[in-house]
Amino acid sequence: MDTFWQNFLLEIALFTALGILYYFYQKRRLIRYEDTKVPLVMGFVLQACLAEKTDEPQPVLDGVIEALDDYLQQRAPEPPLALLRAFLTSPECTTELREVIRESLIEAGADGEK
């Protein structure tokens, strides 16, 4: 009976150690995801803007695309959140693109609502 309790306590200790290691692994993954979330979201917005781009000149959309590209190429230190918010209210923004940008701002935590 003494061997049973030793094995039982050893297994509990092993599973506890594995649980603690898994906790720190997941915590590191979440922190890494939070660090790269804004560039990832801005990349999705850039793809949506490029999909809406036509052959006709669209100076407002071109400015948004250039600003997003500058941020993603690390030529600008901050994402162009103010420009995206201004573009949301402009008549050049389609309803589909408006929804993409609105959801992206919410996902990036820059929607102004806390």
JSON list of C-alpha atoms in Angstrom, two decimals:
[
{"chain": "A", "resi": 1, "resn": "MET", "atom": "CA", "xyz": [0.00, 0.00, 0.00]},
{"chain": "A", "resi": 2, "resn": "ASP", "atom": "CA", "xyz": [2.96, 2.28, 0.66]},
{"chain": "A", "resi": 3, "resn": "THR", "atom": "CA", "xyz": [4.10, 2.00, -2.98]},
{"chain": "A", "resi": 4, "resn": "PHE", "atom": "CA", "xyz": [0.65, 2.98, -4.20]},
{"chain": "A", "resi": 5, "resn": "TRP", "atom": "CA", "xyz": [0.74, 6.30, -2.32]},
{"chain": "A", "resi": 6, "resn": "GLN", "atom": "CA", "xyz": [4.28, 7.04, -3.48]},
{"chain": "A", "resi": 7, "resn": "ASN", "atom": "CA", "xyz": [3.30, 6.45, -7.12]},
{"chain": "A", "resi": 8, "resn": "PHE", "atom": "CA", "xyz": [0.12, 8.45, -6.68]},
{"chain": "A", "resi": 9, "resn": "LEU", "atom": "CA", "xyz": [1.97, 11.45, -5.21]},
{"chain": "A", "resi": 10, "resn": "LEU", "atom": "CA", "xyz": [4.64, 11.19, -7.89]},
{"chain": "A", "resi": 11, "resn": "GLU", "atom": "CA", "xyz": [1.97, 11.27, -10.62]},
{"chain": "A", "resi": 12, "resn": "ILE", "atom": "CA", "xyz": [0.24, 14.24, -8.99]},
{"chain": "A", "resi": 13, "resn": "ALA", "atom": "CA", "xyz": [3.56, 16.10, -8.81]},
{"chain": "A", "resi": 14, "resn": "LEU", "atom": "CA", "xyz": [4.33, 15.26, -12.45]},
{"chain": "A", "resi": 15, "resn": "PHE", "atom": "CA", "xyz": [0.90, 16.43, -13.69]},
{"chain": "A", "resi": 16, "resn": "THR", "atom": "CA", "xyz": [1.16, 19.59, -11.61]},
{"chain": "A", "resi": 17, "resn": "ALA", "atom": "CA", "xyz": [4.57, 20.39, -13.11]},
{"chain": "A", "resi": 18, "resn": "LEU", "atom": "CA", "xyz": [3.27, 19.73, -16.62]},
{"chain": "A", "resi": 19, "resn": "GLY", "atom": "CA", "xyz": [0.24, 21.93, -15.95]},
{"chain": "A", "resi": 20, "resn": "ILE", "atom": "CA", "xyz": [2.44, 24.79, -14.78]},
{"chain": "A", "resi": 21, "resn": "LEU", "atom": "CA", "xyz": [4.66, 24.47, -17.85]},
{"chain": "A", "resi": 22, "resn": "TYR", "atom": "CA", "xyz": [1.61, 24.47, -20.13]},
{"chain": "A", "resi": 23, "resn": "TYR", "atom": "CA", "xyz": [0.25, 27.56, -18.38]},
{"chain": "A", "resi": 24, "resn": "PHE", "atom": "CA", "xyz": [3.45, 29.52, -19.02]},
{"chain": "A", "resi": 25, "resn": "TYR", "atom": "CA", "xyz": [3.59, 28.28, -22.62]},
{"chain": "A", "resi": 26, "resn": "GLN", "atom": "CA", "xyz": [0.04, 29.51, -23.30]},
{"chain": "A", "resi": 27, "resn": "LYS", "atom": "CA", "xyz": [0.71, 32.80, -21.52]},
{"chain": "A", "resi": 28, "resn": "ARG", "atom": "CA", "xyz": [3.74, 33.41, -23.74]},
{"chain": "A", "resi": 29, "resn": "ARG", "atom": "CA", "xyz": [1.69, 32.62, -26.85]},
{"chain": "A", "resi": 30, "resn": "LEU", "atom": "CA", "xyz": [-1.02, 35.10, -25.83]},
{"chain": "A", "resi": 31, "resn": "ILE", "atom": "CA", "xyz": [1.50, 37.83, -25.11]},
{"chain": "A", "resi": 32, "resn": "ARG", "atom": "CA", "xyz": [3.18, 37.25, -28.48]},
{"chain": "A", "resi": 33, "resn": "TYR", "atom": "CA", "xyz": [-0.22, 37.36, -30.21]},
{"chain": "A", "resi": 34, "resn": "GLU", "atom": "CA", "xyz": [-1.13, 40.64, -28.51]},
{"chain": "A", "resi": 35, "resn": "ASP", "atom": "CA", "xyz": [2.18, 42.15, -29.64]},
{"chain": "A", "resi": 36, "resn": "THR", "atom": "CA", "xyz": [1.57, 41.25, -33.29]},
{"chain": "A", "resi": 37, "resn": "LYS", "atom": "CA", "xyz": [-2.21, 41.75, -33.39]},
{"chain": "A", "resi": 38, "resn": "VAL", "atom": "CA", "xyz": [-2.26, 45.37, -34.65]},
{"chain": "A", "resi": 39, "resn": "PRO", "atom": "CA", "xyz": [0.05, 44.78, -37.65]},
{"chain": "A", "resi": 40, "resn": "LEU", "atom": "CA", "xyz": [-1.92, 41.67, -38.52]},
{"chain": "A", "resi": 41, "resn": "VAL", "atom": "CA", "xyz": [-5.23, 43.54, -38.40]},
{"chain": "A", "resi": 42, "resn": "MET", "atom": "CA", "xyz": [-3.80, 46.45, -40.42]},
{"chain": "A", "resi": 43, "resn": "GLY", "atom": "CA", "xyz": [-2.66, 43.93, -43.03]},
{"chain": "A", "resi": 44, "resn": "PHE", "atom": "CA", "xyz": [-6.23, 42.68, -43.35]},
{"chain": "A", "resi": 45, "resn": "VAL", "atom": "CA", "xyz": [-7.47, 46.26, -43.76]},
{"chain": "A", "resi": 46, "resn": "LEU", "atom": "CA", "xyz": [-4.86, 46.86, -46.45]},
{"chain": "A", "resi": 47, "resn": "GLN", "atom": "CA", "xyz": [-6.00, 43.76, -48.32]},
{"chain": "A", "resi": 48, "resn": "ALA", "atom": "CA", "xyz": [-9.62, 44.91, -48.11]},
{"chain": "A", "resi": 49, "resn": "CYS", "atom": "CA", "xyz": [-8.67, 48.37, -49.40]},
{"chain": "A", "resi": 50, "resn": "LEU", "atom": "CA", "xyz": [-6.72, 46.88, -52.29]},
{"chain": "A", "resi": 51, "resn": "ALA", "atom": "CA", "xyz": [-9.71, 44.70, -53.17]},
{"chain": "A", "resi": 52, "resn": "GLU", "atom": "CA", "xyz": [-11.94, 47.80, -53.33]},
{"chain": "A", "resi": 53, "resn": "LYS", "atom": "CA", "xyz": [-9.45, 49.75, -55.46]},
{"chain": "A", "resi": 54, "resn": "THR", "atom": "CA", "xyz": [-10.52, 50.36, -59.04]},
{"chain": "A", "resi": 55, "resn": "ASP", "atom": "CA", "xyz": [-8.70, 51.75, -62.08]},
{"chain": "A", "resi": 56, "resn": "GLU", "atom": "CA", "xyz": [-10.30, 55.14, -61.55]},
{"chain": "A", "resi": 57, "resn": "PRO", "atom": "CA", "xyz": [-8.37, 57.65, -59.43]},
{"chain": "A", "resi": 58, "resn": "GLN", "atom": "CA", "xyz": [-9.43, 57.54, -55.79]},
{"chain": "A", "resi": 59, "resn": "PRO", "atom": "CA", "xyz": [-7.18, 59.96, -53.88]},
{"chain": "A", "resi": 60, "resn": "VAL", "atom": "CA", "xyz": [-8.67, 59.29, -50.44]},
{"chain": "A", "resi": 61, "resn": "LEU", "atom": "CA", "xyz": [-8.41, 55.51, -50.77]},
{"chain": "A", "resi": 62, "resn": "ASP", "atom": "CA", "xyz": [-4.91, 55.85, -52.23]},
{"chain": "A", "resi": 63, "resn": "GLY", "atom": "CA", "xyz": [-3.86, 57.86, -49.18]},
{"chain": "A", "resi": 64, "resn": "VAL", "atom": "CA", "xyz": [-5.23, 55.20, -46.85]},
{"chain": "A", "resi": 65, "resn": "ILE", "atom": "CA", "xyz": [-3.44, 52.45, -48.78]},
{"chain": "A", "resi": 66, "resn": "GLU", "atom": "CA", "xyz": [-0.14, 54.36, -48.70]},
{"chain": "A", "resi": 67, "resn": "ALA", "atom": "CA", "xyz": [-0.45, 55.06, -44.98]},
{"chain": "A", "resi": 68, "resn": "LEU", "atom": "CA", "xyz": [-1.22, 51.41, -44.21]},
{"chain": "A", "resi": 69, "resn": "ASP", "atom": "CA", "xyz": [1.68, 50.27, -46.39]},
{"chain": "A", "resi": 70, "resn": "ASP", "atom": "CA", "xyz": [4.05, 52.70, -44.67]},
{"chain": "A", "resi": 71, "resn": "TYR", "atom": "CA", "xyz": [3.02, 51.32, -41.28]},
{"chain": "A", "resi": 72, "resn": "LEU", "atom": "CA", "xyz": [3.37, 47.69, -42.35]},
{"chain": "A", "resi": 73, "resn": "GLN", "atom": "CA", "xyz": [6.77, 48.37, -43.94]},
{"chain": "A", "resi": 74, "resn": "GLN", "atom": "CA", "xyz": [7.80, 50.03, -40.64]},
{"chain": "A", "resi": 75, "resn": "ARG", "atom": "CA", "xyz": [8.31, 53.46, -42.22]},
{"chain": "A", "resi": 76, "resn": "ALA", "atom": "CA", "xyz": [5.70, 54.88, -39.83]},
{"chain": "A", "resi": 77, "resn": "PRO", "atom": "CA", "xyz": [5.85, 54.10, -36.09]},
{"chain": "A", "resi": 78, "resn": "GLU", "atom": "CA", "xyz": [2.09, 54.19, -35.44]},
{"chain": "A", "resi": 79, "resn": "PRO", "atom": "CA", "xyz": [-0.86, 52.73, -37.35]},
{"chain": "A", "resi": 80, "resn": "PRO", "atom": "CA", "xyz": [-2.95, 55.32, -39.23]},
{"chain": "A", "resi": 81, "resn": "LEU", "atom": "CA", "xyz": [-5.95, 55.02, -36.91]},
{"chain": "A", "resi": 82, "resn": "ALA", "atom": "CA", "xyz": [-7.06, 58.65, -37.27]},
{"chain": "A", "resi": 83, "resn": "LEU", "atom": "CA", "xyz": [-6.95, 58.36, -41.05]},
{"chain": "A", "resi": 84, "resn": "LEU", "atom": "CA", "xyz": [-9.01, 55.16, -40.91]},
{"chain": "A", "resi": 85, "resn": "ARG", "atom": "CA", "xyz": [-11.60, 56.80, -38.65]},
{"chain": "A", "resi": 86, "resn": "ALA", "atom": "CA", "xyz": [-11.82, 59.77, -41.03]},
{"chain": "A", "resi": 87, "resn": "PHE", "atom": "CA", "xyz": [-12.13, 57.42, -44.00]},
{"chain": "A", "resi": 88, "resn": "LEU", "atom": "CA", "xyz": [-15.05, 55.64, -42.30]},
{"chain": "A", "resi": 89, "resn": "THR", "atom": "CA", "xyz": [-17.15, 58.81, -42.50]},
{"chain": "A", "resi": 90, "resn": "SER", "atom": "CA", "xyz": [-16.15, 59.76, -46.04]},
{"chain": "A", "resi": 91, "resn": "PRO", "atom": "CA", "xyz": [-18.53, 59.07, -48.93]},
{"chain": "A", "resi": 92, "resn": "GLU", "atom": "CA", "xyz": [-15.75, 57.27, -50.83]},
{"chain": "A", "resi": 93, "resn": "CYS", "atom": "CA", "xyz": [-15.84, 54.39, -48.34]},
{"chain": "A", "resi": 94, "resn": "THR", "atom": "CA", "xyz": [-18.11, 51.54, -49.42]},
{"chain": "A", "resi": 95, "resn": "THR", "atom": "CA", "xyz": [-20.34, 49.80, -46.90]},
{"chain": "A", "resi": 96, "resn": "GLU", "atom": "CA", "xyz": [-18.33, 46.56, -47.09]},
{"chain": "A", "resi": 97, "resn": "LEU", "atom": "CA", "xyz": [-15.05, 48.38, -46.52]},
{"chain": "A", "resi": 98, "resn": "ARG", "atom": "CA", "xyz": [-16.66, 50.43, -43.74]},
{"chain": "A", "resi": 99, "resn": "GLU", "atom": "CA", "xyz": [-17.61, 47.23, -41.91]},
{"chain": "A", "resi": 100, "resn": "VAL", "atom": "CA", "xyz": [-14.12, 45.76, -42.34]},
{"chain": "A", "resi": 101, "resn": "ILE", "atom": "CA", "xyz": [-12.47, 48.90, -40.99]},
{"chain": "A", "resi": 102, "resn": "ARG", "atom": "CA", "xyz": [-14.93, 49.24, -38.10]},
{"chain": "A", "resi": 103, "resn": "GLU", "atom": "CA", "xyz": [-14.41, 45.63, -37.01]},
{"chain": "A", "resi": 104, "resn": "SER", "atom": "CA", "xyz": [-10.65, 46.00, -37.42]},
{"chain": "A", "resi": 105, "resn": "LEU", "atom": "CA", "xyz": [-10.57, 49.06, -35.20]},
{"chain": "A", "resi": 106, "resn": "ILE", "atom": "CA", "xyz": [-12.56, 47.18, -32.58]},
{"chain": "A", "resi": 107, "resn": "GLU", "atom": "CA", "xyz": [-10.22, 44.17, -32.82]},
{"chain": "A", "resi": 108, "resn": "ALA", "atom": "CA", "xyz": [-7.14, 46.39, -32.54]},
{"chain": "A", "resi": 109, "resn": "GLY", "atom": "CA", "xyz": [-8.62, 48.04, -29.46]},
{"chain": "A", "resi": 110, "resn": "ALA", "atom": "CA", "xyz": [-8.59, 51.48, -31.05]},
{"chain": "A", "resi": 111, "resn": "ASP", "atom": "CA", "xyz": [-12.32, 52.01, -31.44]},
{"chain": "A", "resi": 112, "resn": "GLY", "atom": "CA", "xyz": [-12.48, 54.61, -28.69]},
{"chain": "A", "resi": 113, "resn": "GLU", "atom": "CA", "xyz": [-14.92, 52.54, -26.61]},
{"chain": "A", "resi": 114, "resn": "LYS", "atom": "CA", "xyz": [-13.71, 51.01, -23.36]}
]
